[in-house]
């Protein structure tokens, strides 16, 4: 007898995307399935949207977090398989059919996860870059997965109940799905990653939102989970090449700092860091920047400081591209509200990167540390070459070149997250008595994960 499927969608203030999410499900080719929307204390019209589609609606009296919401919905679900998607995700017409085929064809399969497609809904650079990176990670991940993903993940209800669902220690969107996956793998369950099980992501990312999510909601808690379970698989974001890339980025920063101090231009490092962060945020939030004048003033002052230092050290090649930067940003903000990369800005980004390399090669005196810097950069490019080729194939060479600085920044704050996670793990271990985690409302019994072998 074919398995039955319950689609579970946690939603909190999700009015911006829930309509598209539920509308996409209405086009499913699967003959009959149950859809449960669990409203996690929304203050907008999320419940009304769910009711208008005739789906089953559950409501929390206050925000309890997606882990609690999914567990509550699972308790009321009737399907043999629970299919979790986020409220900002659109399933394809054949998504449920593919899920049914997997579970009907493999009785030993406990859980299944898919991937974002390469056509995210939002056209701005940050959203395109972020979603393409997520898609690439899943498209190159191991078929026999090392964890679980609730953005597009299905699990047998019996297995979910056996392991008491998601850990409710995570009161906000974090790594509750990864933690469940670790428990499943640690107990010998089979999880597959189907690269053809694709969904479309609707979320609009901002630069600060991206950094905050990667550090506070992913990097630090994931590090603590690794230390707790003593399990770091060579898969997804934890591939060996990514760990080495983090170390190389910190090495590159150390070498660059040493060179700057030796040549008396040490102030250039923090100033350039400020410029990059301002540019990155502006680039990602072009249509919704709240204080563009203040941001432009800070950016302009920083650029002037760099120009003064460059002039005093006879590094004249730095000055022209720096002076043009705020002008292009103003034009982009005022006349390109869509957030798309225009031809002019794409090639200016390439020009700026090339100028930076040429100035570094020309103005700094011959020193073995310079060659070490270039060697580290070359190794970073080699380790991540497949991802960069992927970006170039999907969005062009200009997009790829503009994405490289963001990818290096990603490795940098991943390293910071890892160090912060280690510090927090051992601080909590020494100052706070151990307590069982809250896993699942269905049993009320605290359980802890078995370490994976």
CSV table of C-alpha atoms in Angstrom, one decimal:
chain,number,residue,atom,x,y,z
A,1,UNK,CA,0.0,0.0,0.0
A,2,UNK,CA,1.5,3.4,-0.9
A,3,UNK,CA,2.7,5.6,1.9
A,4,UNK,CA,0.6,8.7,2.8
A,5,UNK,CA,2.2,12.1,3.2
A,6,UNK,CA,1.6,14.9,5.6
A,7,UNK,CA,3.1,18.3,4.6
A,8,UNK,CA,4.1,20.3,7.7
A,9,UNK,CA,4.8,24.1,7.3
A,10,UNK,CA,5.8,26.1,10.4
A,11,UNK,CA,4.9,29.8,9.9
A,12,UNK,CA,5.6,32.9,11.9
A,13,UNK,CA,4.7,36.3,10.3
A,14,UNK,CA,5.0,34.5,7.0
A,15,UNK,CA,2.4,36.6,5.0
A,16,UNK,CA,5.1,37.7,2.5
A,17,UNK,CA,5.6,34.2,1.1
A,18,UNK,CA,3.0,31.7,2.5
A,19,UNK,CA,0.6,32.4,-0.3
A,20,UNK,CA,3.1,31.3,-2.9
A,21,UNK,CA,4.2,28.3,-0.8
A,22,UNK,CA,0.6,27.0,-0.5
A,23,UNK,CA,-0.3,27.8,-4.1
A,24,UNK,CA,2.7,25.8,-5.3
A,25,UNK,CA,1.5,22.8,-3.3
A,26,UNK,CA,-2.0,23.1,-4.9
A,27,UNK,CA,-0.4,22.2,-8.2
A,28,UNK,CA,1.1,18.9,-6.9
A,29,UNK,CA,0.5,15.9,-9.1
A,30,UNK,CA,0.3,13.7,-5.9
A,31,UNK,CA,-3.4,12.6,-5.7
A,32,UNK,CA,-4.0,13.1,-1.9
A,33,UNK,CA,-2.0,14.6,0.9
A,34,UNK,CA,-2.5,16.4,4.1
A,35,UNK,CA,-1.2,19.9,4.6
A,36,UNK,CA,-0.7,21.3,8.1
A,37,UNK,CA,0.3,24.9,8.8
A,38,UNK,CA,1.4,25.6,12.3
A,39,UNK,CA,1.1,29.3,13.1
A,40,UNK,CA,3.9,30.1,15.6
A,41,UNK,CA,2.4,33.2,17.3
A,42,UNK,CA,2.2,35.4,14.1
A,43,UNK,CA,1.2,39.0,14.5
A,44,UNK,CA,0.3,39.4,10.8
A,45,UNK,CA,-2.4,37.7,8.7
A,46,UNK,CA,-0.6,34.4,8.4
A,47,UNK,CA,-3.5,32.4,9.9
A,48,UNK,CA,-6.0,34.0,7.5
A,49,UNK,CA,-3.9,33.1,4.5
A,50,UNK,CA,-3.7,29.5,5.6
A,51,UNK,CA,-7.4,29.3,6.2
A,52,UNK,CA,-8.1,30.7,2.7
A,53,UNK,CA,-6.4,27.6,1.2
A,54,UNK,CA,-8.4,25.2,3.3
A,55,UNK,CA,-5.4,23.6,4.9
A,56,UNK,CA,-5.4,22.3,8.4
A,57,UNK,CA,-4.4,25.1,10.8
A,58,UNK,CA,-2.8,24.8,14.2
A,59,UNK,CA,-1.9,27.8,16.3
A,60,UNK,CA,0.5,28.5,19.2
A,61,UNK,CA,-0.6,31.2,21.6
A,62,UNK,CA,3.0,32.7,21.5
A,63,UNK,CA,6.1,32.2,19.5
A,64,UNK,CA,7.7,28.9,20.6
A,65,UNK,CA,10.2,28.3,17.7
A,66,UNK,CA,10.1,26.1,14.6
A,67,UNK,CA,11.2,23.0,16.5
A,68,UNK,CA,8.2,23.2,18.9
A,69,UNK,CA,5.9,24.1,16.0
A,70,UNK,CA,7.0,21.1,13.8
A,71,UNK,CA,6.7,18.7,16.8
A,72,UNK,CA,3.2,19.9,17.6
A,73,UNK,CA,2.1,19.5,13.9
A,74,UNK,CA,3.7,16.1,13.7
A,75,UNK,CA,1.7,15.0,16.8
A,76,UNK,CA,-1.5,15.8,14.9
A,77,UNK,CA,-0.4,14.5,11.5
A,78,UNK,CA,-2.0,11.3,10.0
A,79,UNK,CA,0.5,10.5,7.2
A,80,UNK,CA,3.0,7.7,7.2
A,81,UNK,CA,5.7,10.2,6.0
A,82,UNK,CA,6.1,13.8,7.4
A,83,UNK,CA,7.3,16.2,4.8
A,84,UNK,CA,8.8,19.4,6.3
A,85,UNK,CA,9.1,22.6,4.2
A,86,UNK,CA,9.6,26.2,5.3
A,87,UNK,CA,6.9,28.8,4.6
A,88,UNK,CA,9.3,30.6,2.2
A,89,UNK,CA,9.8,27.5,0.0
A,90,UNK,CA,7.8,26.4,-3.1
A,91,UNK,CA,7.6,22.7,-3.9
A,92,UNK,CA,7.5,21.5,-7.5
A,93,UNK,CA,4.6,19.7,-9.0
A,94,UNK,CA,6.4,16.4,-8.8
A,95,UNK,CA,8.0,16.8,-5.4
A,96,UNK,CA,5.5,14.7,-3.4
A,97,UNK,CA,5.5,12.0,-6.1
A,98,UNK,CA,9.3,11.7,-5.8
A,99,UNK,CA,9.1,11.4,-2.0
A,100,UNK,CA,6.4,8.7,-2.2
A,101,UNK,CA,8.5,6.8,-4.8
A,102,UNK,CA,11.6,6.8,-2.5
A,103,UNK,CA,9.8,5.6,0.6
A,104,UNK,CA,7.7,3.0,-1.3
A,105,UNK,CA,10.7,1.7,-3.1
A,106,UNK,CA,13.0,1.4,0.0
A,107,UNK,CA,11.5,0.1,3.2
A,108,UNK,CA,14.9,0.7,5.0
A,109,UNK,CA,14.8,4.5,4.2
A,110,UNK,CA,14.2,6.5,7.3
A,111,UNK,CA,14.6,10.1,6.0
A,112,UNK,CA,15.1,12.0,2.7
A,113,UNK,CA,16.2,15.5,1.9
A,114,UNK,CA,16.3,17.6,-1.2
A,115,UNK,CA,17.9,20.8,-2.4
A,116,UNK,CA,17.2,24.4,-3.4
A,117,UNK,CA,17.1,24.9,-7.2
A,118,UNK,CA,19.3,27.4,-9.0
A,119,UNK,CA,16.5,29.9,-9.6
A,120,UNK,CA,15.8,31.7,-6.3
A,121,UNK,CA,12.8,34.1,-6.3
A,122,UNK,CA,14.6,37.3,-5.3
A,123,UNK,CA,16.8,38.9,-8.0
A,124,UNK,CA,19.2,40.8,-5.7
A,125,UNK,CA,22.9,39.8,-5.6
A,126,UNK,CA,23.0,38.7,-1.9
A,127,UNK,CA,19.9,36.4,-2.3
A,128,UNK,CA,21.1,34.9,-5.6
A,129,UNK,CA,24.6,34.3,-4.2
A,130,UNK,CA,23.4,32.8,-0.9
A,131,UNK,CA,20.8,30.5,-2.5
A,132,UNK,CA,23.2,29.4,-5.2
A,133,UNK,CA,25.8,28.5,-2.6
A,134,UNK,CA,23.2,26.5,-0.6
A,135,UNK,CA,22.2,24.7,-3.8
A,136,UNK,CA,25.8,23.9,-4.7
A,137,UNK,CA,26.5,22.5,-1.2
A,138,UNK,CA,23.6,20.1,-1.5
A,139,UNK,CA,24.2,19.2,-5.1
A,140,UNK,CA,27.7,18.1,-4.2
A,141,UNK,CA,26.9,16.5,-0.9
A,142,UNK,CA,27.0,12.7,-0.3
A,143,UNK,CA,24.0,10.7,-1.4
A,144,UNK,CA,24.0,8.9,1.9
A,145,UNK,CA,23.5,12.0,3.9
A,146,UNK,CA,25.2,12.7,7.3
A,147,UNK,CA,22.3,14.7,8.6
A,148,UNK,CA,18.8,16.0,7.9
A,149,UNK,CA,17.3,19.2,6.5
A,150,UNK,CA,13.9,20.6,7.4
A,151,UNK,CA,13.8,23.1,4.5
A,152,UNK,CA,12.9,20.2,2.2
A,153,UNK,CA,13.0,17.0,4.2
A,154,UNK,CA,10.8,14.0,4.7
A,155,UNK,CA,10.9,11.4,7.4
A,156,UNK,CA,8.9,8.4,8.4
A,157,UNK,CA,6.5,9.3,11.2
A,158,UNK,CA,7.4,6.2,13.2
A,159,UNK,CA,11.1,7.1,13.1
A,160,UNK,CA,10.3,10.7,14.0
A,161,UNK,CA,8.2,9.6,17.0
A,162,UNK,CA,10.8,7.0,18.0
A,163,UNK,CA,13.4,9.8,18.3
A,164,UNK,CA,11.0,12.3,19.9
A,165,UNK,CA,11.2,14.8,17.1
A,166,UNK,CA,13.2,18.0,17.0
A,167,UNK,CA,15.1,19.3,20.0
A,168,UNK,CA,13.2,22.2,21.5
A,169,UNK,CA,16.4,23.6,23.0
A,170,UNK,CA,16.4,25.8,19.9
A,171,UNK,CA,13.8,28.4,20.5
A,172,UNK,CA,14.5,30.1,17.1
A,173,UNK,CA,15.4,28.8,13.6
A,174,UNK,CA,18.8,27.2,14.1
A,175,UNK,CA,20.2,23.7,13.7
A,176,UNK,CA,17.4,21.6,15.1
A,177,UNK,CA,17.2,19.7,11.9
A,178,UNK,CA,20.9,19.0,11.8
A,179,UNK,CA,20.8,17.8,15.4
A,180,UNK,CA,17.9,15.4,14.6
A,181,UNK,CA,19.9,14.1,11.7
A,182,UNK,CA,22.9,13.4,13.9
A,183,UNK,CA,20.8,11.4,16.2
A,184,UNK,CA,19.3,9.4,13.3
A,185,UNK,CA,22.7,8.7,11.8
A,186,UNK,CA,24.1,7.8,15.3
A,187,UNK,CA,21.4,5.2,15.6
A,188,UNK,CA,22.1,3.6,12.3
A,189,UNK,CA,19.2,5.1,10.3
A,190,UNK,CA,19.4,5.6,6.5
A,191,UNK,CA,19.1,9.2,5.2
A,192,UNK,CA,19.3,10.0,1.5
A,193,UNK,CA,20.0,13.2,-0.3
A,194,UNK,CA,18.1,13.3,-3.6
A,195,UNK,CA,19.7,16.0,-5.8
A,196,UNK,CA,16.7,15.9,-8.1
A,197,UNK,CA,14.2,16.7,-5.3
A,198,UNK,CA,14.2,20.5,-5.9
A,199,UNK,CA,12.4,23.4,-4.3
A,200,UNK,CA,12.5,27.1,-4.9
A,201,UNK,CA,13.5,29.5,-2.1
A,202,UNK,CA,11.6,32.7,-1.8
A,203,UNK,CA,13.6,34.4,1.0
A,204,UNK,CA,15.2,37.8,0.4
A,205,UNK,CA,18.5,37.8,2.2
A,206,UNK,CA,20.2,40.9,3.6
A,207,UNK,CA,23.9,41.2,4.3
A,208,UNK,CA,23.5,41.6,8.0
A,209,UNK,CA,20.8,38.9,8.2
A,210,UNK,CA,23.1,36.5,6.3
A,211,UNK,CA,26.1,37.1,8.7
A,212,UNK,CA,23.9,36.9,11.8
A,213,UNK,CA,22.3,33.7,10.6
A,214,UNK,CA,25.6,32.1,9.7
A,215,UNK,CA,27.3,33.0,13.0
A,216,UNK,CA,24.6,32.9,15.7
A,217,UNK,CA,22.0,30.4,14.3
A,218,UNK,CA,24.4,28.1,12.4
A,219,UNK,CA,28.1,28.3,13.1
A,220,UNK,CA,28.2,28.5,16.9
A,221,UNK,CA,25.4,26.0,17.7
A,222,UNK,CA,26.7,23.6,15.0
A,223,UNK,CA,30.2,23.8,16.6
A,224,UNK,CA,28.7,23.0,19.9
A,225,UNK,CA,26.8,20.0,18.4
A,226,UNK,CA,30.1,18.7,16.8
A,227,UNK,CA,31.8,18.9,20.2
A,228,UNK,CA,28.9,17.3,22.0
A,229,UNK,CA,28.6,14.3,19.6
A,230,UNK,CA,32.3,14.2,18.5
A,231,UNK,CA,31.1,13.9,14.9
A,232,UNK,CA,32.4,16.0,12.0
A,233,UNK,CA,31.6,14.3,8.7
A,234,UNK,CA,33.4,15.2,5.5
A,235,UNK,CA,30.1,16.3,4.0
A,236,UNK,CA,28.1,19.5,3.1
A,237,UNK,CA,29.5,22.6,4.8
A,238,UNK,CA,32.0,20.5,6.8
A,239,UNK,CA,33.9,19.2,3.8
A,240,UNK,CA,37.7,19.1,4.3
A,241,UNK,CA,38.2,21.7,1.6
A,242,UNK,CA,36.0,24.1,3.5
A,243,UNK,CA,37.9,23.6,6.8
A,244,UNK,CA,41.2,24.1,5.0
A,245,UNK,CA,39.8,27.3,3.3
A,246,UNK,CA,38.9,28.7,6.7
A,247,UNK,CA,42.5,28.2,7.9
A,248,UNK,CA,43.9,29.7,4.7
A,249,UNK,CA,41.7,32.8,5.0
A,250,UNK,CA,43.1,33.5,8.5
A,251,UNK,CA,46.6,32.8,7.2
A,252,UNK,CA,46.0,35.4,4.5
A,253,UNK,CA,44.8,38.0,7.0
A,254,UNK,CA,47.9,37.3,9.1
A,255,UNK,CA,50.2,37.7,6.2
A,256,UNK,CA,48.5,40.8,4.9
A,257,UNK,CA,48.6,42.4,8.4
A,258,UNK,CA,52.3,41.6,8.8
A,259,UNK,CA,53.0,43.2,5.4
A,260,UNK,CA,51.0,46.3,6.2
A,261,UNK,CA,52.9,46.8,9.5
A,262,UNK,CA,56.3,46.2,7.9
A,263,UNK,CA,55.5,48.8,5.3
A,264,UNK,CA,54.1,51.3,7.7
A,265,UNK,CA,50.6,51.3,6.2
A,266,UNK,CA,48.9,49.2,8.9
A,267,UNK,CA,45.9,51.5,9.0
A,268,UNK,CA,44.9,50.4,5.5
A,269,UNK,CA,43.7,47.0,6.8
A,270,UNK,CA,40.9,48.2,9.2
A,271,UNK,CA,40.0,51.0,6.7
A,272,UNK,CA,39.7,48.5,3.8
A,273,UNK,CA,37.7,46.2,6.1
A,274,UNK,CA,35.3,49.0,6.8
A,275,UNK,CA,34.9,49.8,3.1
A,276,UNK,CA,34.2,46.2,2.3
A,277,UNK,CA,31.6,45.8,5.0
A,278,UNK,CA,29.8,49.0,3.9
A,279,UNK,CA,29.9,48.0,0.3
A,280,UNK,CA,28.7,44.5,1.1
A,281,UNK,CA,25.8,45.7,3.1
A,282,UNK,CA,24.9,48.3,0.4
A,283,UNK,CA,25.2,45.8,-2.3
A,284,UNK,CA,22.8,43.4,-0.6
A,285,UNK,CA,20.2,45.9,0.6
A,286,UNK,CA,20.2,48.3,-2.3
A,287,UNK,CA,16.5,48.8,-2.5
A,288,UNK,CA,15.8,48.9,1.2
A,289,UNK,CA,18.7,50.7,2.7
A,290,UNK,CA,17.3,52.7,5.7
A,291,UNK,CA,19.9,55.4,6.0
A,292,UNK,CA,21.7,55.7,2.7
A,293,UNK,CA,23.0,59.2,3.4
A,294,UNK,CA,24.6,58.2,6.7
A,295,UNK,CA,26.1,55.1,5.1
A,296,UNK,CA,27.4,57.1,2.2
A,297,UNK,CA,29.0,59.6,4.6
A,298,UNK,CA,30.8,56.9,6.6
A,299,UNK,CA,31.9,55.2,3.4
A,300,UNK,CA,33.1,58.5,1.9
A,301,UNK,CA,35.1,59.4,5.0
A,302,UNK,CA,36.7,56.0,5.1
A,303,UNK,CA,37.7,56.2,1.4
A,304,UNK,CA,39.1,59.7,1.9
A,305,UNK,CA,41.3,58.4,4.8
A,306,UNK,CA,42.6,55.6,2.5
A,307,UNK,CA,43.3,58.1,-0.2
A,308,UNK,CA,45.3,60.3,2.2
A,309,UNK,CA,47.4,57.3,3.3
A,310,UNK,CA,47.9,56.2,-0.2
A,311,UNK,CA,49.0,59.7,-1.3
A,312,UNK,CA,51.5,60.0,1.6
A,313,UNK,CA,53.0,56.6,0.7
A,314,UNK,CA,53.0,57.4,-3.0
A,315,UNK,CA,50.5,54.6,-3.8
A,316,UNK,CA,48.6,56.7,-6.3
A,317,UNK,CA,47.1,53.8,-8.1
A,318,UNK,CA,44.7,53.2,-5.2
A,319,UNK,CA,43.1,56.7,-5.5
A,320,UNK,CA,41.1,56.7,-8.8
A,321,UNK,CA,39.0,53.6,-8.3
A,322,UNK,CA,38.3,54.6,-4.7
A,323,UNK,CA,37.0,58.0,-5.6
A,324,UNK,CA,34.7,56.5,-8.3
A,325,UNK,CA,33.1,54.0,-5.8
A,326,UNK,CA,30.7,56.3,-3.9
A,327,UNK,CA,29.5,57.9,-7.2
A,328,UNK,CA,28.6,54.5,-8.7
A,329,UNK,CA,26.9,53.5,-5.4
A,330,UNK,CA,24.7,56.6,-5.4
A,331,UNK,CA,23.7,56.0,-9.1
A,332,UNK,CA,23.0,52.3,-8.3
A,333,UNK,CA,20.9,53.1,-5.3
A,334,UNK,CA,18.8,55.8,-7.0
A,335,UNK,CA,18.3,54.3,-10.4
A,336,UNK,CA,18.5,50.5,-10.0
A,337,UNK,CA,16.0,49.7,-7.3
A,338,UNK,CA,15.5,46.1,-8.6
A,339,UNK,CA,18.7,45.1,-7.0
A,340,UNK,CA,20.0,43.4,-10.2
A,341,UNK,CA,23.6,43.6,-11.1
A,342,UNK,CA,23.9,46.0,-14.0
A,343,UNK,CA,26.5,45.7,-16.7
A,344,UNK,CA,28.4,48.8,-15.5
A,345,UNK,CA,28.5,47.6,-11.9
A,346,UNK,CA,29.5,44.1,-12.7
A,347,UNK,CA,32.5,45.2,-14.7
A,348,UNK,CA,33.4,47.9,-12.2
A,349,UNK,CA,33.6,45.2,-9.6
A,350,UNK,CA,36.0,43.2,-11.8
A,351,UNK,CA,38.0,46.4,-12.5
A,352,UNK,CA,38.2,47.1,-8.8
A,353,UNK,CA,39.5,43.6,-8.0
A,354,UNK,CA,42.1,43.7,-10.8
A,355,UNK,CA,43.3,47.1,-9.6
A,356,UNK,CA,43.7,45.9,-6.1
A,357,UNK,CA,45.9,43.0,-7.3
A,358,UNK,CA,48.0,45.2,-9.5
A,359,UNK,CA,48.5,47.8,-6.8
A,360,UNK,CA,49.6,45.2,-4.4
A,361,UNK,CA,52.0,43.7,-6.9
A,362,UNK,CA,53.4,47.1,-8.0
A,363,UNK,CA,53.6,49.3,-4.8
A,364,UNK,CA,54.8,46.8,-2.2
A,365,UNK,CA,58.5,46.1,-2.2
A,366,UNK,CA,59.8,42.6,-3.0
A,367,UNK,CA,59.3,40.4,0.0
A,368,UNK,CA,58.8,36.7,0.5
A,369,UNK,CA,55.6,37.4,2.4
A,370,UNK,CA,54.1,38.8,-0.8
A,371,UNK,CA,54.7,35.6,-2.6
A,372,UNK,CA,53.2,33.7,0.4
A,373,UNK,CA,50.1,35.8,0.1
A,374,UNK,CA,49.7,35.0,-3.6
A,375,UNK,CA,50.3,31.4,-2.9
A,376,UNK,CA,47.6,31.3,-0.3
A,377,UNK,CA,45.2,33.1,-2.7
A,378,UNK,CA,46.0,30.6,-5.4
A,379,UNK,CA,45.4,27.7,-3.1
A,380,UNK,CA,42.1,29.2,-2.0
A,381,UNK,CA,41.0,29.6,-5.6
A,382,UNK,CA,42.0,26.0,-6.4
A,383,UNK,CA,40.2,24.5,-3.4
A,384,UNK,CA,37.0,26.4,-4.2
A,385,UNK,CA,37.3,26.3,-8.0
A,386,UNK,CA,34.4,24.0,-8.6
A,387,UNK,CA,32.1,26.4,-6.7
A,388,UNK,CA,33.3,29.3,-8.6
A,389,UNK,CA,32.9,27.4,-11.9
A,390,UNK,CA,29.4,26.6,-10.8
A,391,UNK,CA,28.6,30.3,-10.2
A,392,UNK,CA,30.1,31.3,-13.5
A,393,UNK,CA,28.0,28.7,-15.3
A,394,UNK,CA,24.8,29.8,-13.7
A,395,UNK,CA,25.2,33.6,-13.6
A,396,UNK,CA,28.3,34.5,-15.6
A,397,UNK,CA,31.9,35.3,-14.9
A,398,UNK,CA,31.2,38.8,-13.6
A,399,UNK,CA,28.8,37.4,-11.0
A,400,UNK,CA,31.4,34.8,-10.0
A,401,UNK,CA,34.1,37.5,-9.5
A,402,UNK,CA,31.8,39.7,-7.4
A,403,UNK,CA,30.9,36.6,-5.3
A,404,UNK,CA,34.5,35.7,-4.4
A,405,UNK,CA,35.0,38.4,-1.7
A,406,UNK,CA,31.8,37.3,-0.1
A,407,UNK,CA,32.9,33.7,-0.1
A,408,UNK,CA,36.2,34.6,1.6
A,409,UNK,CA,34.3,36.6,4.2
A,410,UNK,CA,32.1,33.5,4.7
A,411,UNK,CA,35.1,31.4,5.5
A,412,UNK,CA,36.4,34.2,7.8
A,413,UNK,CA,33.3,34.4,10.0
A,414,UNK,CA,32.9,30.6,9.9
A,415,UNK,CA,36.3,30.5,11.6
A,416,UNK,CA,35.2,33.1,14.2
A,417,UNK,CA,32.0,31.0,14.8
A,418,UNK,CA,34.0,27.9,15.3
A,419,UNK,CA,36.2,29.6,17.9
A,420,UNK,CA,33.2,31.2,19.6
A,421,UNK,CA,31.4,27.8,19.6
A,422,UNK,CA,34.4,26.1,21.2
A,423,UNK,CA,34.7,28.8,23.9
A,424,UNK,CA,30.9,28.6,24.6
A,425,UNK,CA,30.9,24.8,24.8
A,426,UNK,CA,33.6,24.6,27.4
A,427,UNK,CA,32.3,27.6,29.3
A,428,UNK,CA,28.8,26.0,29.5
A,429,UNK,CA,30.4,22.6,30.4
A,430,UNK,CA,32.3,24.1,33.4
A,431,UNK,CA,29.9,26.6,34.7
A,432,UNK,CA,26.4,25.2,34.1
A,433,UNK,CA,25.4,21.7,35.3
A,434,UNK,CA,24.5,19.4,32.4
A,435,UNK,CA,20.8,19.0,31.7
A,436,UNK,CA,18.8,16.8,29.3
A,437,UNK,CA,17.6,18.4,26.1
A,438,UNK,CA,14.0,19.0,25.5
A,439,UNK,CA,13.0,16.7,22.6
A,440,UNK,CA,9.5,16.5,21.3
A,441,UNK,CA,6.2,17.3,23.0
A,442,UNK,CA,4.7,13.9,22.1
A,443,UNK,CA,6.5,12.1,24.9
A,444,UNK,CA,7.6,14.8,27.3
A,445,UNK,CA,10.6,12.7,28.1
A,446,UNK,CA,14.0,14.3,27.9
A,447,UNK,CA,16.4,12.4,25.6
A,448,UNK,CA,20.0,12.9,24.5
A,449,UNK,CA,21.7,12.0,21.3
A,450,UNK,CA,23.9,9.0,21.0
A,451,UNK,CA,27.3,10.0,19.6
A,452,UNK,CA,27.8,8.9,16.1
A,453,UNK,CA,30.5,6.4,15.5
